[in-house]
CSV table of C-alpha atoms in Angstrom, one decimal:
chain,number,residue,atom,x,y,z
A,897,UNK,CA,-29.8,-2.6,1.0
A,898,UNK,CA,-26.3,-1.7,0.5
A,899,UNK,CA,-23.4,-4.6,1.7
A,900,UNK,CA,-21.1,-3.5,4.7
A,901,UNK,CA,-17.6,-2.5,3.0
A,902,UNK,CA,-15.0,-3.6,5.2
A,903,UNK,CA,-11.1,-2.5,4.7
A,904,UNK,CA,-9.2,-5.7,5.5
A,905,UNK,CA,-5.8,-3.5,6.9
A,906,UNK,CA,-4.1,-3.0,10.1
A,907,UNK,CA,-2.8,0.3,8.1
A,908,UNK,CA,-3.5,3.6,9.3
A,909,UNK,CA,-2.1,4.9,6.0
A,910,UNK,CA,-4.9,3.0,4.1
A,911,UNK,CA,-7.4,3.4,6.5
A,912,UNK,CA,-7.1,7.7,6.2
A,913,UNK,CA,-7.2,7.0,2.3
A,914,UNK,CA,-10.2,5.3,3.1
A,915,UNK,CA,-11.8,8.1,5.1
A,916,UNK,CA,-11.6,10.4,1.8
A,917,UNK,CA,-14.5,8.2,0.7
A,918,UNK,CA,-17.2,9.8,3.1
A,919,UNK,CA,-18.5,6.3,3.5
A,920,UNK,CA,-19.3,4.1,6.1
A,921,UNK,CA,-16.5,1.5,6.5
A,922,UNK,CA,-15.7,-1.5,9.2
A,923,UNK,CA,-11.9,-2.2,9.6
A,924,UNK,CA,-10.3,-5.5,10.4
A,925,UNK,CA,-6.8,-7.3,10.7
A,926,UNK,CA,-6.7,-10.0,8.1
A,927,UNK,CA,-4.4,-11.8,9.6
A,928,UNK,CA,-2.3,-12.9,7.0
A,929,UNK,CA,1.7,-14.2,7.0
A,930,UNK,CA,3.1,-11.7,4.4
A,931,UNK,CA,6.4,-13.8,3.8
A,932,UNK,CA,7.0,-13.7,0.2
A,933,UNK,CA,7.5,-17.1,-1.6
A,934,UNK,CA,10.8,-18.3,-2.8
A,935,UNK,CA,11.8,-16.8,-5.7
A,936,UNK,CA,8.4,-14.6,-5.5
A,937,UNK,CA,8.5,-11.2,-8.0
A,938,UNK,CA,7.7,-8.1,-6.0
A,939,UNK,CA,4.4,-7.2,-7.9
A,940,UNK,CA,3.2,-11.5,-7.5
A,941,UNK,CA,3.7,-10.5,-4.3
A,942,UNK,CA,1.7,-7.7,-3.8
A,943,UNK,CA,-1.2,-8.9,-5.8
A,944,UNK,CA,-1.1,-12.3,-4.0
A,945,UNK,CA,-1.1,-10.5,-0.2
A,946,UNK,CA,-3.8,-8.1,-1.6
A,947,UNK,CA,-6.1,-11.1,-2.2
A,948,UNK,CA,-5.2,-13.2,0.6
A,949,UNK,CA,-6.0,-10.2,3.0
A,950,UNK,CA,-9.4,-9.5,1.2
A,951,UNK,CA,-9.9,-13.3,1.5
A,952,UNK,CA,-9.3,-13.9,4.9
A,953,UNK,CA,-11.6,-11.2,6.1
A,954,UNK,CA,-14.3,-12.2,3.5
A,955,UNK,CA,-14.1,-15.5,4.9
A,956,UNK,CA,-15.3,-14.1,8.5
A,957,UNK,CA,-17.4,-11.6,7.1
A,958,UNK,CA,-19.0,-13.5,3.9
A,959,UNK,CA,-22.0,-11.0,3.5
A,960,UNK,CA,-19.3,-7.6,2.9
A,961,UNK,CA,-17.4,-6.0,0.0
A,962,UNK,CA,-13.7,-6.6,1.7
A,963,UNK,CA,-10.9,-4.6,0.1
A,964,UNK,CA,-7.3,-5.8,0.7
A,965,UNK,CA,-4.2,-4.4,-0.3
A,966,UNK,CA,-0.8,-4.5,-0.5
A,967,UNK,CA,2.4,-2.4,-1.7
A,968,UNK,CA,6.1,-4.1,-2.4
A,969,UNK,CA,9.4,-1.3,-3.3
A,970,UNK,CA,10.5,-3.4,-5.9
A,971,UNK,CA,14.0,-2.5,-6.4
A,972,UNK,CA,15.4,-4.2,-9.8
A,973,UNK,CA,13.3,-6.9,-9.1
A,974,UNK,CA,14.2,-7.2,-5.4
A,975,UNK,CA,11.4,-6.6,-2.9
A,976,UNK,CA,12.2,-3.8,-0.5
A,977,UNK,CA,9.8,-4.4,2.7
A,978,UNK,CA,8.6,-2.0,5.8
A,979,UNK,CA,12.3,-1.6,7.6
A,980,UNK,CA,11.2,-1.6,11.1
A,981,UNK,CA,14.0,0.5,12.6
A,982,UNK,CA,16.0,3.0,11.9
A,983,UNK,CA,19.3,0.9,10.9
A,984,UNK,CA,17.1,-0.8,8.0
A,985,UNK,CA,15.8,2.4,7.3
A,986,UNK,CA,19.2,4.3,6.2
A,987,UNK,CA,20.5,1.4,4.4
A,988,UNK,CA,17.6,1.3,2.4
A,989,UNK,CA,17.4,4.8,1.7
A,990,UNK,CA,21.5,5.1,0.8
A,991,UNK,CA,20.6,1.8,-1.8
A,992,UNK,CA,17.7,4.1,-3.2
A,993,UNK,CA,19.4,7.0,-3.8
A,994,UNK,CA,19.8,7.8,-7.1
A,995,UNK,CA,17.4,5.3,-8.4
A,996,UNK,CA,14.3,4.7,-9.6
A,997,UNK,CA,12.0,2.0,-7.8
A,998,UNK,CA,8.6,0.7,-8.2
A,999,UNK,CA,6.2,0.7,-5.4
A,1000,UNK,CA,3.6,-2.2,-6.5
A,1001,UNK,CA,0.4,-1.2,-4.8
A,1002,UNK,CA,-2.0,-4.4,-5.6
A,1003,UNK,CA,-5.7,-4.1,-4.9
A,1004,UNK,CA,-8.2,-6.5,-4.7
A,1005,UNK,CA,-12.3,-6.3,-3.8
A,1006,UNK,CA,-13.9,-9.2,-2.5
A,1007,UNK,CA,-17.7,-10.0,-1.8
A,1008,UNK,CA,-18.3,-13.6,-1.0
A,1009,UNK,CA,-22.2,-13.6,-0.8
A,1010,UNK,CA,-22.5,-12.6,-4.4
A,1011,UNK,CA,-18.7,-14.1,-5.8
A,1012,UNK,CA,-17.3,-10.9,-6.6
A,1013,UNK,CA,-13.9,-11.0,-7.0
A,1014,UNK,CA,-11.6,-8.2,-8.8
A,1015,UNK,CA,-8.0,-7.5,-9.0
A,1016,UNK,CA,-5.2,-4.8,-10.2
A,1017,UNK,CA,-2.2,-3.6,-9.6
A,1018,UNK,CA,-1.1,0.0,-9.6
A,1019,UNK,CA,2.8,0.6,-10.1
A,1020,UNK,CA,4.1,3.8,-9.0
A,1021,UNK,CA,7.5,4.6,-11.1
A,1022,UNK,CA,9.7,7.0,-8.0
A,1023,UNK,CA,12.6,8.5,-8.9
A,1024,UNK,CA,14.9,9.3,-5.6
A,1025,UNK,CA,17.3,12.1,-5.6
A,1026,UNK,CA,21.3,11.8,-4.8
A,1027,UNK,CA,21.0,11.4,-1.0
A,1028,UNK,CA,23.7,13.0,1.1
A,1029,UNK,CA,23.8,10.5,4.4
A,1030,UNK,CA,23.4,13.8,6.5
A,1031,UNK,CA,19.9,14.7,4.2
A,1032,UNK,CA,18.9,10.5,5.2
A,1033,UNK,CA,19.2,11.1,8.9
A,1034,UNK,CA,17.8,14.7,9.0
A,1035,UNK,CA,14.6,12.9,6.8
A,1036,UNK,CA,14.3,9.7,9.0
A,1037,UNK,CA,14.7,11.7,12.3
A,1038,UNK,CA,11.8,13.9,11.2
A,1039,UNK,CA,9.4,11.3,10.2
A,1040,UNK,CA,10.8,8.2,11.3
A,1041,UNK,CA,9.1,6.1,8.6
A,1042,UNK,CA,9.8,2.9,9.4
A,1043,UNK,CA,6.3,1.0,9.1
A,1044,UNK,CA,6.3,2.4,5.2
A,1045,UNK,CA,8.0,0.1,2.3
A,1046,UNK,CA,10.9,1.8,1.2
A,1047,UNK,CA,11.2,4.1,4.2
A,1048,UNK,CA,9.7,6.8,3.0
A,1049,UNK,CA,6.1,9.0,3.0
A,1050,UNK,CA,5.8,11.2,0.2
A,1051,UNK,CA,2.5,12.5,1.8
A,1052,UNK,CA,5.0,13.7,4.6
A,1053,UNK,CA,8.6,15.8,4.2
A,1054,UNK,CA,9.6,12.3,2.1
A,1055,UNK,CA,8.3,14.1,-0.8
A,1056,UNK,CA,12.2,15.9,-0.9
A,1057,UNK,CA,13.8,12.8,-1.3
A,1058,UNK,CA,12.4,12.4,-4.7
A,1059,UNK,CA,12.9,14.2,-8.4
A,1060,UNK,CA,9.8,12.3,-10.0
A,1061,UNK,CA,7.0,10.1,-9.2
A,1062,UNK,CA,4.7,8.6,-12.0
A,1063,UNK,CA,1.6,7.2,-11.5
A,1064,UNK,CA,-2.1,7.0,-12.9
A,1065,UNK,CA,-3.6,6.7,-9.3
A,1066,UNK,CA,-2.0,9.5,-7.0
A,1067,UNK,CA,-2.7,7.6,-3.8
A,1068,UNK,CA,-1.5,4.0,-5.0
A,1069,UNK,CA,1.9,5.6,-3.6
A,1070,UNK,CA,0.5,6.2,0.2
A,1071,UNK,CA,-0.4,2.7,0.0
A,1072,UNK,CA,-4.4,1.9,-1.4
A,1073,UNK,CA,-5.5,3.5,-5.5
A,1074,UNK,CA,-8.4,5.4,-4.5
A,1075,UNK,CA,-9.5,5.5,-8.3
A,1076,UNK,CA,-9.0,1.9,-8.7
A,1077,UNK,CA,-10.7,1.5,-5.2
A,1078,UNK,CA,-13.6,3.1,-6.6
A,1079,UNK,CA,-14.5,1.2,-9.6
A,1080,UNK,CA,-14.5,-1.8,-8.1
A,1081,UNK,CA,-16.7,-0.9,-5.0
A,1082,UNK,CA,-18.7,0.5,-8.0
A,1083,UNK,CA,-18.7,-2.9,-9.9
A,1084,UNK,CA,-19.6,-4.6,-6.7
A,1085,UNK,CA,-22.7,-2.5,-5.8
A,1086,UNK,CA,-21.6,0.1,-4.0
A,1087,UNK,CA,-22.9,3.3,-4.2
A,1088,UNK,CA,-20.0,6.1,-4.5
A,1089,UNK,CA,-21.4,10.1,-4.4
């Protein structure tokens, strides 16, 4: 018998990723305080949330493969959360503009029952055009991304803020590596295709 995967996210983001899979899948909150550590390096913090949310729901649920993840826009080393409104949202995108940032997506799989435990990280390297202030309003107006790190979706129009993104995992950048996703439900016993 094949273990209930559960995706420990409240995301919406990770939970369409998820529905790619053509699998059966539970979702639940993992209730988790995401307020970074003192002194806490973006991609710690990813990988430590990622755990921590595939813990807390393997806790409740001891029997399931839990996934939990987590992405940090790690600007020089500064980590650039969800901005929550608009205001947030254009300041971040004018201190992004012309840069290049690193969106650590941090996975981890977690099965209780059978001490399964596995881990990565996925950086995604973005390069963000010169932003006129008028093209930052026109973008956040459109798609008012304000529940994404770094305040943009490059699934969306987002996609024409940026002159490069590089990545080994096409959907770490959304928010949950797929390919990453899949060896490890693979390496836990679940049966993929």
């Amino acid at each position: 018998m094949q273990r209930t995967v559960i995706l420990g996210s409240t995301s919406r983001y990770r939970r369409g990723l998820m529905e790619r899979l053509q699998m059966p899948f539970e979702v639940h909150a993992p209730e988790v305080d995401e307020s970074p550590l003192p002194g806490e390096a973006p991609a710690a913090l990813a990988a430590r949330l990622a755990l921590a949310k595939a813990r807390a729901v393997a806790r409740r649920f001891p029997e399931a493969v839990v996934i939990g993840s987590d992405q940090v826009a790690d600007l020089d080393g500064e980590a650039l959360g969800k901005p929550g409104d608009h205001a947030r949202a254009v300041a971040q995108l004018q201190r992004m503009r012309g840069r290049t940032l690193v969106f650590q997506t941090a996975l981890a799989v977690v099965c209780e029952a059978s001490c399964f435990v596995q881990q990565d990280l996925a950086p995604v390297r973005v390069v963000f055009r010169e932003l006129s202030d008028a093209a930052i309003e026109q973008y956040l107006r459109a798609e008012q991304p304000y529940d994404c790190a770094g305040s943009a979706k490059s699934e969306g129009l987002g996609i024409a803020l940026l002159d490069a993104i590089d990545s080994d995992d096409p959907t770490a950048l959304v928010g949950l590596p797929l390919i990453r996703t899949c060896r490890m439900l693979r390496a836990a016993g679940i049966a993929l295709l």
